[in-house]
XYZ file of C-alpha atoms in Angstrom:
561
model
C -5.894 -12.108 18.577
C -4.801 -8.810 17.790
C -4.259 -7.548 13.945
C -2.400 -4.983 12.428
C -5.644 -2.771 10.761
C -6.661 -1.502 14.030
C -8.854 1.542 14.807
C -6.040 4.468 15.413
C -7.150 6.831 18.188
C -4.511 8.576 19.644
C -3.189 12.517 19.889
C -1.860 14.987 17.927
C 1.613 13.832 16.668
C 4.372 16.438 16.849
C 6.541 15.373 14.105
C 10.155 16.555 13.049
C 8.222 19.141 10.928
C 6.648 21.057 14.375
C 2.946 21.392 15.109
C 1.000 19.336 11.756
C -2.371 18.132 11.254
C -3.764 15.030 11.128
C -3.603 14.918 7.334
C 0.203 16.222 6.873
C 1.383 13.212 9.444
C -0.865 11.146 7.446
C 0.731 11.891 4.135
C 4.293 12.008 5.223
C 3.901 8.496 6.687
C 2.577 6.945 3.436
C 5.191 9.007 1.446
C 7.772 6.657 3.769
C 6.521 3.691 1.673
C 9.492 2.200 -0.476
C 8.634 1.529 -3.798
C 10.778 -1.481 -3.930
C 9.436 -4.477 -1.944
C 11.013 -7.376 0.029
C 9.726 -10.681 -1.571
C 7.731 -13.284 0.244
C 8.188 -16.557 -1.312
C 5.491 -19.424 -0.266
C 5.098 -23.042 -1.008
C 1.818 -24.741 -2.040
C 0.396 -28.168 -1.316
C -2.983 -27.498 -1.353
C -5.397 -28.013 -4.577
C -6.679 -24.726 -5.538
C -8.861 -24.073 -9.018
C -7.034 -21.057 -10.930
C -9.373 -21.444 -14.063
C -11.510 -18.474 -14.997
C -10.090 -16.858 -12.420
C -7.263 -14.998 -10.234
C -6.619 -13.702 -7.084
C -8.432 -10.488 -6.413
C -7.180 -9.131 -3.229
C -4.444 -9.491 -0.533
C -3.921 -8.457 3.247
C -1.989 -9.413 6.342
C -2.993 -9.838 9.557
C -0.680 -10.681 12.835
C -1.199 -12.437 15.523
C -0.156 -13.056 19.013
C 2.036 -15.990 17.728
C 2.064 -16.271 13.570
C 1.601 -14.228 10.728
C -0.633 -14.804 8.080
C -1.083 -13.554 4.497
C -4.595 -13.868 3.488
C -5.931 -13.884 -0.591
C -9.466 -13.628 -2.072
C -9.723 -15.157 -5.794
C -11.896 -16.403 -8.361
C -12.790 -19.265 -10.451
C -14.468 -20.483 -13.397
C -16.588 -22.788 -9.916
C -16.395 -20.991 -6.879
C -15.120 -17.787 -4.868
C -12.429 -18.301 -1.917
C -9.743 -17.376 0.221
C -6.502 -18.677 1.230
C -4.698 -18.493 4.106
C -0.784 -18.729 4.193
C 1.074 -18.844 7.253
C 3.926 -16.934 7.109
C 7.671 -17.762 8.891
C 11.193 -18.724 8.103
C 9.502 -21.064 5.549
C 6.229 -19.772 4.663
C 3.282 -22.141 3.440
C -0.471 -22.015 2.335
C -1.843 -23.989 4.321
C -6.131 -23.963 3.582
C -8.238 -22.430 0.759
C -11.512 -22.041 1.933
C -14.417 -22.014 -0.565
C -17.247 -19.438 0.474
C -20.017 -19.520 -2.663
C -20.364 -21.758 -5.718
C -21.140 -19.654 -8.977
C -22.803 -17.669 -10.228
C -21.348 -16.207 -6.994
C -17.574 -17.094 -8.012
C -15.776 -13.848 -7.611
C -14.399 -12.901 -4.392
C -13.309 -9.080 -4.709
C -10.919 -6.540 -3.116
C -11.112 -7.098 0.293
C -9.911 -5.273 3.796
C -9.482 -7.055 7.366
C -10.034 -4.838 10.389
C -9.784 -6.605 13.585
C -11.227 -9.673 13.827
C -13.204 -9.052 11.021
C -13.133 -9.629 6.838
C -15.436 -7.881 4.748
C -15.342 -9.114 0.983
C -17.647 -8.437 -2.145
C -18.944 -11.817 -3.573
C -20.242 -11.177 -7.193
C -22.152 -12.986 -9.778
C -19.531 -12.846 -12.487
C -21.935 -13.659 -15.018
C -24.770 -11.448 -15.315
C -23.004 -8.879 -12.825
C -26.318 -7.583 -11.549
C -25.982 -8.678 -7.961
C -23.797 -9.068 -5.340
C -23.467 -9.848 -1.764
C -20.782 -8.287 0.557
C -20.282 -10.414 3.449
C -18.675 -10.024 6.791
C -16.587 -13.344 8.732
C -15.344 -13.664 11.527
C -11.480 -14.633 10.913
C -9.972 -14.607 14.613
C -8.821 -18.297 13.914
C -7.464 -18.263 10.785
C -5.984 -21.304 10.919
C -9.899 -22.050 11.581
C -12.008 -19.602 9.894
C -15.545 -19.763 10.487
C -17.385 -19.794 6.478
C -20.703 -18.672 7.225
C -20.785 -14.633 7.038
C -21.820 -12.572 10.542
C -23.062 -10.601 7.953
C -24.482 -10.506 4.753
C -24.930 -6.832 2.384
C -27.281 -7.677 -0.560
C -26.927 -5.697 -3.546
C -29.086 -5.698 -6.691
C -30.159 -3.873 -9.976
C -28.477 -2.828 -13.226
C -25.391 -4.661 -14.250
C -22.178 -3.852 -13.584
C -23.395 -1.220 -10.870
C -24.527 -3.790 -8.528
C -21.098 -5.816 -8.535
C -18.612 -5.403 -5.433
C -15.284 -5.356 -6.873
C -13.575 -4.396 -3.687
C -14.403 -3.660 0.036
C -12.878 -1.543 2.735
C -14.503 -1.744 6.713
C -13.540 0.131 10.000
C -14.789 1.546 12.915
C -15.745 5.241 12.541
C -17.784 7.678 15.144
C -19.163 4.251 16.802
C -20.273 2.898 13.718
C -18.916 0.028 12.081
C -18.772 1.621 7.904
C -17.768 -0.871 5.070
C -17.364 0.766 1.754
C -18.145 -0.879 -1.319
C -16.820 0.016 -4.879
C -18.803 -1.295 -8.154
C -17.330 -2.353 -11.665
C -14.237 0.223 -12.267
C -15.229 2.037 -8.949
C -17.446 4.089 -10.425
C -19.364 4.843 -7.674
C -18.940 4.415 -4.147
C -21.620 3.345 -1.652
C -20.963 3.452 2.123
C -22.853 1.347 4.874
C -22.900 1.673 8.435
C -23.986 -0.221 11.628
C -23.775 -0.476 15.148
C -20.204 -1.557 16.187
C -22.132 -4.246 18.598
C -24.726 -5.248 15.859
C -21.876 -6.391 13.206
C -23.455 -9.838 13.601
C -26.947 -8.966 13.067
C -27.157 -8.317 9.342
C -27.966 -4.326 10.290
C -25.757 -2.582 7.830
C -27.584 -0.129 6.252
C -26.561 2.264 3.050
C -25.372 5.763 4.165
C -24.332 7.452 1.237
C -23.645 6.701 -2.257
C -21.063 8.877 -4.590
C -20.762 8.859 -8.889
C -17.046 9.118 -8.879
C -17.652 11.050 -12.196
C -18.980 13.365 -10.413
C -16.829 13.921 -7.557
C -15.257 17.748 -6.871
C -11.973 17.697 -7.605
C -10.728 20.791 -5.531
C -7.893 21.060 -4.103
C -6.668 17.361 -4.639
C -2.893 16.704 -5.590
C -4.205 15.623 -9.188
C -7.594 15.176 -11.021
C -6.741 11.421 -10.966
C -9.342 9.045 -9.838
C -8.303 5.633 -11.196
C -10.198 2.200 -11.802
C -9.100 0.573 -8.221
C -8.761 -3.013 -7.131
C -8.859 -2.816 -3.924
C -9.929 0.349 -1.566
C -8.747 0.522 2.125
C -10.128 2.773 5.060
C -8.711 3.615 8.282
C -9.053 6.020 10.799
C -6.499 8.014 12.778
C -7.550 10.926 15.768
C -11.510 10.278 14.544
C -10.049 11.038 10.696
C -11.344 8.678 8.266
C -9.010 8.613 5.145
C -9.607 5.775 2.030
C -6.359 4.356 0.321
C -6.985 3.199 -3.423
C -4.994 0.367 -4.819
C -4.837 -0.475 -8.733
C -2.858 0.727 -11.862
C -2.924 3.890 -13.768
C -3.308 4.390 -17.902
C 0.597 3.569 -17.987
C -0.009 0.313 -16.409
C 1.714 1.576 -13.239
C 1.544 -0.049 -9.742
C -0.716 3.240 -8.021
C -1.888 4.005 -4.331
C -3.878 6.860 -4.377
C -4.542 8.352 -0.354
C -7.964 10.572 0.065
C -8.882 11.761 3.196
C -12.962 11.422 3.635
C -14.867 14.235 5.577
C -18.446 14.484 5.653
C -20.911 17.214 4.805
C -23.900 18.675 5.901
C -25.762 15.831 4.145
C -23.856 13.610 5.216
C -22.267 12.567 2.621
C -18.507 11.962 2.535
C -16.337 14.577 0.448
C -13.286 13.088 -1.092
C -9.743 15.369 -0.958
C -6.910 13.457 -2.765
C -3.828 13.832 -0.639
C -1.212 11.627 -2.121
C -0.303 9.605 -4.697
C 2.354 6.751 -5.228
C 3.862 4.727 -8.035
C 5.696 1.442 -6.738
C 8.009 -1.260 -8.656
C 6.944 -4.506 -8.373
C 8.240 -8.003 -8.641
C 8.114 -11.472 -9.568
C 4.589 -10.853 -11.334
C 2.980 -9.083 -8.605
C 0.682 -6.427 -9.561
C -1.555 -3.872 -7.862
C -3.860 -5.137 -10.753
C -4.203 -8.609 -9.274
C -4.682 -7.620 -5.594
C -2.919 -5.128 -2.982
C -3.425 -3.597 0.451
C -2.698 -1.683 3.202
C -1.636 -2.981 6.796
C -0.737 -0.489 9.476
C 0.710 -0.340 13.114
C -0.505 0.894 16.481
C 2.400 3.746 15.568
C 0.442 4.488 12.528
C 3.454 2.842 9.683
C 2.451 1.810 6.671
C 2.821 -1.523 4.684
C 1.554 -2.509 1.176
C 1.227 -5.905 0.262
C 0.755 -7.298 -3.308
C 0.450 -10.858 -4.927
C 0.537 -12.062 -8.621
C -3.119 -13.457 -10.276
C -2.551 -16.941 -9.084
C -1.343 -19.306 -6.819
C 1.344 -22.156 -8.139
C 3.468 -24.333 -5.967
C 5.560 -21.994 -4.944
C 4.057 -18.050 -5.268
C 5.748 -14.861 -4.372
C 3.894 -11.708 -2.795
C 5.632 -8.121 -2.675
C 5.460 -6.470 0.739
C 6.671 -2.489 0.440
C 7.467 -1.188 4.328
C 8.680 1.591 5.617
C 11.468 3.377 3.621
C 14.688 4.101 6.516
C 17.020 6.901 5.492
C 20.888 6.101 5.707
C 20.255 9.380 8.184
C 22.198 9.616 12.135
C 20.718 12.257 14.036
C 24.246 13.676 15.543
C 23.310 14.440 19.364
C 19.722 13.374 19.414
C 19.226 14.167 22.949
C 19.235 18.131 22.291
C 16.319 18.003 20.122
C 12.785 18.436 21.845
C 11.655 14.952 21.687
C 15.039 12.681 21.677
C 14.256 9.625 19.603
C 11.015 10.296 18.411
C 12.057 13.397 16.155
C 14.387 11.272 14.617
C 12.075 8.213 14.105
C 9.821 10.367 12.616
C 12.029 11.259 10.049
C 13.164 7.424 9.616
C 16.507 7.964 10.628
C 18.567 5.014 10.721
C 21.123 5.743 13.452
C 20.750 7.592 16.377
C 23.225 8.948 19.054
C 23.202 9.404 22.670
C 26.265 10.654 24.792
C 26.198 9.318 28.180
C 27.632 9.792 31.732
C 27.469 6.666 34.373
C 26.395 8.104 37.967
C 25.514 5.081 40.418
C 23.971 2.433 38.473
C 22.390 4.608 35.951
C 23.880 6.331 32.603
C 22.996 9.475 32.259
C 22.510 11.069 28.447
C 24.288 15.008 28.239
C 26.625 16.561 26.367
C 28.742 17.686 29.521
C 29.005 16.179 32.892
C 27.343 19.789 34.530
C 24.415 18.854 31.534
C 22.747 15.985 33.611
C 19.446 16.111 34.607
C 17.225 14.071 36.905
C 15.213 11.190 34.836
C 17.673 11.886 31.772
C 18.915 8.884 31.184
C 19.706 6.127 28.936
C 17.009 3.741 29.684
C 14.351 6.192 29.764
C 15.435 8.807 27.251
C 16.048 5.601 24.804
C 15.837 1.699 25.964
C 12.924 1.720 27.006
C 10.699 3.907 23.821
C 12.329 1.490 21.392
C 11.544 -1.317 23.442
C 7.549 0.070 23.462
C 7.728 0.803 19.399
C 9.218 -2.410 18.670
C 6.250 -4.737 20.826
C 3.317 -1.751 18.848
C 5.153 -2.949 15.208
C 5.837 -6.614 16.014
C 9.435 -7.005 16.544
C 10.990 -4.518 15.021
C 11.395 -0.147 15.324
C 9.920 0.807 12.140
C 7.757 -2.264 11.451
C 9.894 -3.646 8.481
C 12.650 -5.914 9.760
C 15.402 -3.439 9.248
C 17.711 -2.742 12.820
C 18.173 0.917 13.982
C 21.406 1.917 14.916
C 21.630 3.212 18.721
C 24.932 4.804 18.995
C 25.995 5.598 22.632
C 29.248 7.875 23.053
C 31.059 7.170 26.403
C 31.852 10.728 27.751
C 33.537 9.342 30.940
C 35.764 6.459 32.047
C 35.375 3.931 29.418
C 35.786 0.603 30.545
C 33.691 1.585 33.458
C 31.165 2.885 31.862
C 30.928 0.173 29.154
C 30.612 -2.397 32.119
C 27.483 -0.764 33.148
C 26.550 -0.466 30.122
C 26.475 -4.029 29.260
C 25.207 -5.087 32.384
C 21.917 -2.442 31.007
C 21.882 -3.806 27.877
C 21.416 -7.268 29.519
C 17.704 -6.424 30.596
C 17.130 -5.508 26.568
C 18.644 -8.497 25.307
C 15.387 -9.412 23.282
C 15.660 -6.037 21.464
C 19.086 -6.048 21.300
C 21.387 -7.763 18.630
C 24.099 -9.941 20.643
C 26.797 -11.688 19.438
C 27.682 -14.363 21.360
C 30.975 -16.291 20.384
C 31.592 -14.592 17.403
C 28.009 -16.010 15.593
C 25.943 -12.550 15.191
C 22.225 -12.297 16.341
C 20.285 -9.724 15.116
C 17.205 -7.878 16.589
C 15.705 -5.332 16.199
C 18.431 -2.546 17.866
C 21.836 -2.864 16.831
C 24.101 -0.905 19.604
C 27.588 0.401 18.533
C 29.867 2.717 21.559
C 31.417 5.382 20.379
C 33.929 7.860 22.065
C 36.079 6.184 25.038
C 35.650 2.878 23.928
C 37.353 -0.017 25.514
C 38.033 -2.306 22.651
C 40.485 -4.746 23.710
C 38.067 -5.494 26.902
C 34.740 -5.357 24.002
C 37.061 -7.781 21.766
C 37.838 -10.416 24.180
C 34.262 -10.756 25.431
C 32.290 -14.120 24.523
C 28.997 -12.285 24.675
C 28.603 -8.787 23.458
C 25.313 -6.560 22.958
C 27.138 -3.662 21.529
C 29.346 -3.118 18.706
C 32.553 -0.654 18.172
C 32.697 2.558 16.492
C 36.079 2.472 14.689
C 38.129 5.018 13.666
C 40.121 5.748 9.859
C 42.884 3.985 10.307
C 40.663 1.161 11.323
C 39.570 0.666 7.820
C 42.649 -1.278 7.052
C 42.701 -3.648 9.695
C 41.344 -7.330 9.931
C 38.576 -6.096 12.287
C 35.157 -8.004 11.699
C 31.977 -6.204 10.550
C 30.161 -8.143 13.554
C 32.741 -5.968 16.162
C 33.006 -2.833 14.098
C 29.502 -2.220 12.575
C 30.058 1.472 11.844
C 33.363 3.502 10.551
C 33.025 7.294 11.492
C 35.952 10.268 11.651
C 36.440 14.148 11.732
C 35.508 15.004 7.960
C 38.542 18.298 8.682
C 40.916 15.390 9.235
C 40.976 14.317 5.537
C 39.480 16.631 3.432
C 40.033 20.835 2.497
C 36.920 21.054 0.491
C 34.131 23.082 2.888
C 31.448 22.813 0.203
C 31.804 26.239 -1.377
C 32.610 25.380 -5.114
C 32.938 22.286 -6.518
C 34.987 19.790 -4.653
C 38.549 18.868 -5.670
C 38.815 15.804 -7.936
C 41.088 14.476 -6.050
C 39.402 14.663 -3.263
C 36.185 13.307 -4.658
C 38.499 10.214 -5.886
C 39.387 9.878 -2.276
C 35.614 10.048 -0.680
C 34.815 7.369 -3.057
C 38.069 5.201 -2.299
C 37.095 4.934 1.632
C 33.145 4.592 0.887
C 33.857 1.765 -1.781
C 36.492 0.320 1.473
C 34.593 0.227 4.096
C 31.508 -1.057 1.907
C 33.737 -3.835 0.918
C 34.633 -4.440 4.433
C 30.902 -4.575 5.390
C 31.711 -1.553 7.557
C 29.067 1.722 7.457
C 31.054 4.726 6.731
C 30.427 8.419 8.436
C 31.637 11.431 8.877
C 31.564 14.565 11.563
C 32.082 17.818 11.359
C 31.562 18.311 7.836
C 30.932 21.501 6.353
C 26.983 22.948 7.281
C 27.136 26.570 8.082
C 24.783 27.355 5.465
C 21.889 25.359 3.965
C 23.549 25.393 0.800
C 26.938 23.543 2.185
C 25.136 21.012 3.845
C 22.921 19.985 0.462
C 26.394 20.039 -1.727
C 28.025 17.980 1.149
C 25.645 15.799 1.533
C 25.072 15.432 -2.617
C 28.767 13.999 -2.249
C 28.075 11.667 0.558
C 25.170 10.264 -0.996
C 27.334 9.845 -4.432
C 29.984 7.947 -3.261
C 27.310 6.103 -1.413
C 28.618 6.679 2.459
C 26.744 4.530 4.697
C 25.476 7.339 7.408
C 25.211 11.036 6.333
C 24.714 12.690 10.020
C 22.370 16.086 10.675
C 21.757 18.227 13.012
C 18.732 19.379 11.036
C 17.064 16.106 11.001
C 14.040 17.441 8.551
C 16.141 19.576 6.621
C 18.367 15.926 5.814
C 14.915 14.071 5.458
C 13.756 16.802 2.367
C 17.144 15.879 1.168
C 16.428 12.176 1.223
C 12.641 12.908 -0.258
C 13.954 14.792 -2.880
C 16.588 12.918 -4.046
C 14.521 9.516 -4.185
């Protein structure tokens, strides 16, 4: 089985920003995070002690065929955790006790791979713990006697394991263990192949007191309840999860390098305040997944399990962005899907059985086309996040703009799309199917032929005058015109009331209608016409604002939210 917190090895990103660092592509992706989550509801049949206790810590892990959510917790009797399958109708469906008290606290806890490291404590005394490593490749059948056991004793409170973090780093498997409060840090390492042989050994300890606060974001080093590592291009960076002096929901991202004692040296890079819901709390347990691709989930739960429980799950934060003529930027797609654009557009050319993506028939150029230029990278990032382009459920927009004969074109098109119909939404007899690429055509676009098919993989990019019309949503996804066409204002000055009153009349429309509304060709000869512009689109809450300057729209996005 293979799960979500994997060991991230791979190059240099060049992101929509140019040449970065491992530690700027690391802090825009968790600055991506929403801070509002989708809910996960589950149901709950099995009998589970929530006296003296509550849940302590929360991750996900995904398999080859399910998805499971699984939770550490505590009781006044024993420590545990529970596994919840999750699907259209998600259910617990085992708690699995792993010590009897004093040993009744199961902490903060991280899965990497197959494996799940977790700080048992005696909640009592607090002067010992034992941080234990399982094997949970079944966990519909999770083995309960540890591959490995970390004893730790000596003064109270210090010798507790209130949360765990493990990867792989430099060959070494490392689990990190933070004490009462996390106030102090103690990493242990051991052979990757020895992770079953009760090897770990202590490799550096840190007084979080005492740690050098240079150059971090803030001087902010908070009481976590649950502490995450991963690596990415041989960087190790920790992610701490808890709640700040205002009883906020915090993650706190530190990058980890170590010095010529080998300790590790703790930069703050990032920090992020998120809303939660239906009594989840960062308090009661919360942690990171990420993707082959490097995106970033938080999950949270509430302190205790009922019959029916809800966990928060905060994914990757899409911009209402379209990245007009993606093609002519230096990586087509992926500068856009680094800056989380929703739509993206391709013009294309048929020639033989292939479509070709230019601007201008003389434009083409061998290996240019649709397929490889766009089909098939979406179809590789959606199978690296599970089913969907950015790893939260949400469809991207492809939009393809016949430049040639349409209804030939479109034929081909289709009969493309057919190879991608597991990626691609479909309608199929007017029901709707969504996946995880939603296709609309744009330019010559044969619409009576599109209307009158049974089963369609693309959608129609209407027009103004559309807006009026009895045309469904699941046919005409997207509404987009020539800004010129219906509005004087060029962004110098404040635009025209009535004007403004207009803007707001179509957004409010097509919103109505279920339609997404966008313009072209709206004022952006100078940076300070495209942020008023945009400021209006955003107000009258337009469904696409389109860019040329993908990052310069993404700061505009950042610094508006």
């Amino acid at each position: 089985m293979k799960f979500a917190i994997t060991v991230i090895s791979i190059f240099l990103f060049i992101n929509c920003f140019g040449q970065t660092s491992n530690d700027e592509l690391i802090v825009s992706k968790f600055n991506r995070i929403g801070e509002n989550p989708k809910v996960i509801t589950f149901t709950n049949k099995q009998k589970i002690n929530n006296s003296g206790g509550h849940l302590q810590g929360v991750q996900l892990i995904q398999g080859d065929t399910s998805n499971y959510a699984i939770l550490s917790g505590s009781s006044d009797s024993y420590s545990y955790f529970s596994v919840v399958k999750l699907g259209a109708e998600s259910e617990m469906i085992s708690v699995n006790k792993l010590m009897d008290k004093p040993f009744k606290h199961a902490g903060g806890f991280q899965i990497f791979q197959n494996y799940l490291a977790v700080g048992i404590e005696d909640n009592s005394k607090k002067d010992k713990s034992k941080v234990c490593i399982y094997d949970i490749s079944e966990p519909e059948n999770p083995s309960l006697k540890p591959l490995s056991v970390i004893e730790r004793k000596g003064k109270p409170l210090r010798s507790t394991a209130g949360c765990v973090g493990i990867t792989k780093y430099k060959n070494k498997a490392l689990v990190v263990v933070g004490d009462w409060d996390t106030k102090n840090i103690d990493f242990y390492s051991c052979n990757v192949d020895e992770i079953d042989k009760n090897s770990f050994k202590i490799e550096a300890s840190i007084d979080t007191e005492k740690l050098s606060k240079e150059n971090w974001i803030d001087n902010n080093w908070h009481p976590y309840q649950n502490i995450n590592l991963f690596t990415f291009s041989n960087d190790l960076y920790f992610i701490g999860l808890g709640q700040n002096n205002n009883q906020e929901n915090i993650a706190d991202l530190f990058s980890l390098k170590e010095d010529s004692s080998n300790n590790f040296r703790f930069k703050k890079l990032a920090t992020k305040t998120f809303n939660c819901e239906k009594e989840s709390s960062f308090k009661a347990g919360a942690g990171i997944v990420l993707s082959e691709t490097v995106e970033m989930k938080i999950i949270s739960c509430g302190y205790n399990i009922g019959n029916s429980t809800q966990l928060n799950c905060f994914t990757n934060q899409i911009i209402p962005a379209h990245s007009h003529n993606d093609y002519e930027h230096e990586r087509p797609l992926f500068d856009a899907l680094e800056c989380n654009f929703k739509s993206i557009e391709a013009d294309v050319f048929s020639v033989g059985d292939s479509l070709f993506v230019a601007h201008n028939f003389e434009d083409i150029k061998p290996g240019r086309t649709l397929r490889q230029l766009y089909l098939e990278p979406l179809k590789n990032q959606i199978k690296k996040n599970k089913g969907s382009v950015y790893g939260n459920d949400e469809a991207v927009i492809l939009v393809i703009d016949i430049k040639d004969d349409g209804l030939r074109t479109y034929k081909l098109l289709h009969n493309i799309l057919l190879e991608y119909k597991n990626e691609v939404s479909v309608s199929e007899n007017g029901i709707k199917k969504e996946k995880a690429i939603l296709v609309v055509v744009s330019g010559n676009r044969p619409f009576d032929f599109m209307q009158a098919q049974t089963i369609r993989y693309a959608g129609f990019d209407g027009r103004m005058e559309n807006l009026d019309s009895n045309i469904s949503a699941n046919l005409m996804p997207v509404v987009s015109d020539n800004w010129a066409k219906y509005f004087e204002w060029n962004g110098i000055g404040e635009i025209p009331i009535d004007e403004k009153q207009k803007l707001q009349e179509l957004a409010i429309k097509a919103k109505n209608k279920g339609y997404l509304l966008r313009f072209w060709n709206t004022p952006n000869q100078t940076a300070e016409q495209r942020n008023v512009v945009w400021t209006e689109l955003q107000n009258a809450r337009v469904g696409l604002i389109g860019a040329d300057n993908l990052s310069e729209l993404q700061q505009f996005f950042t610094s508006k939210n």
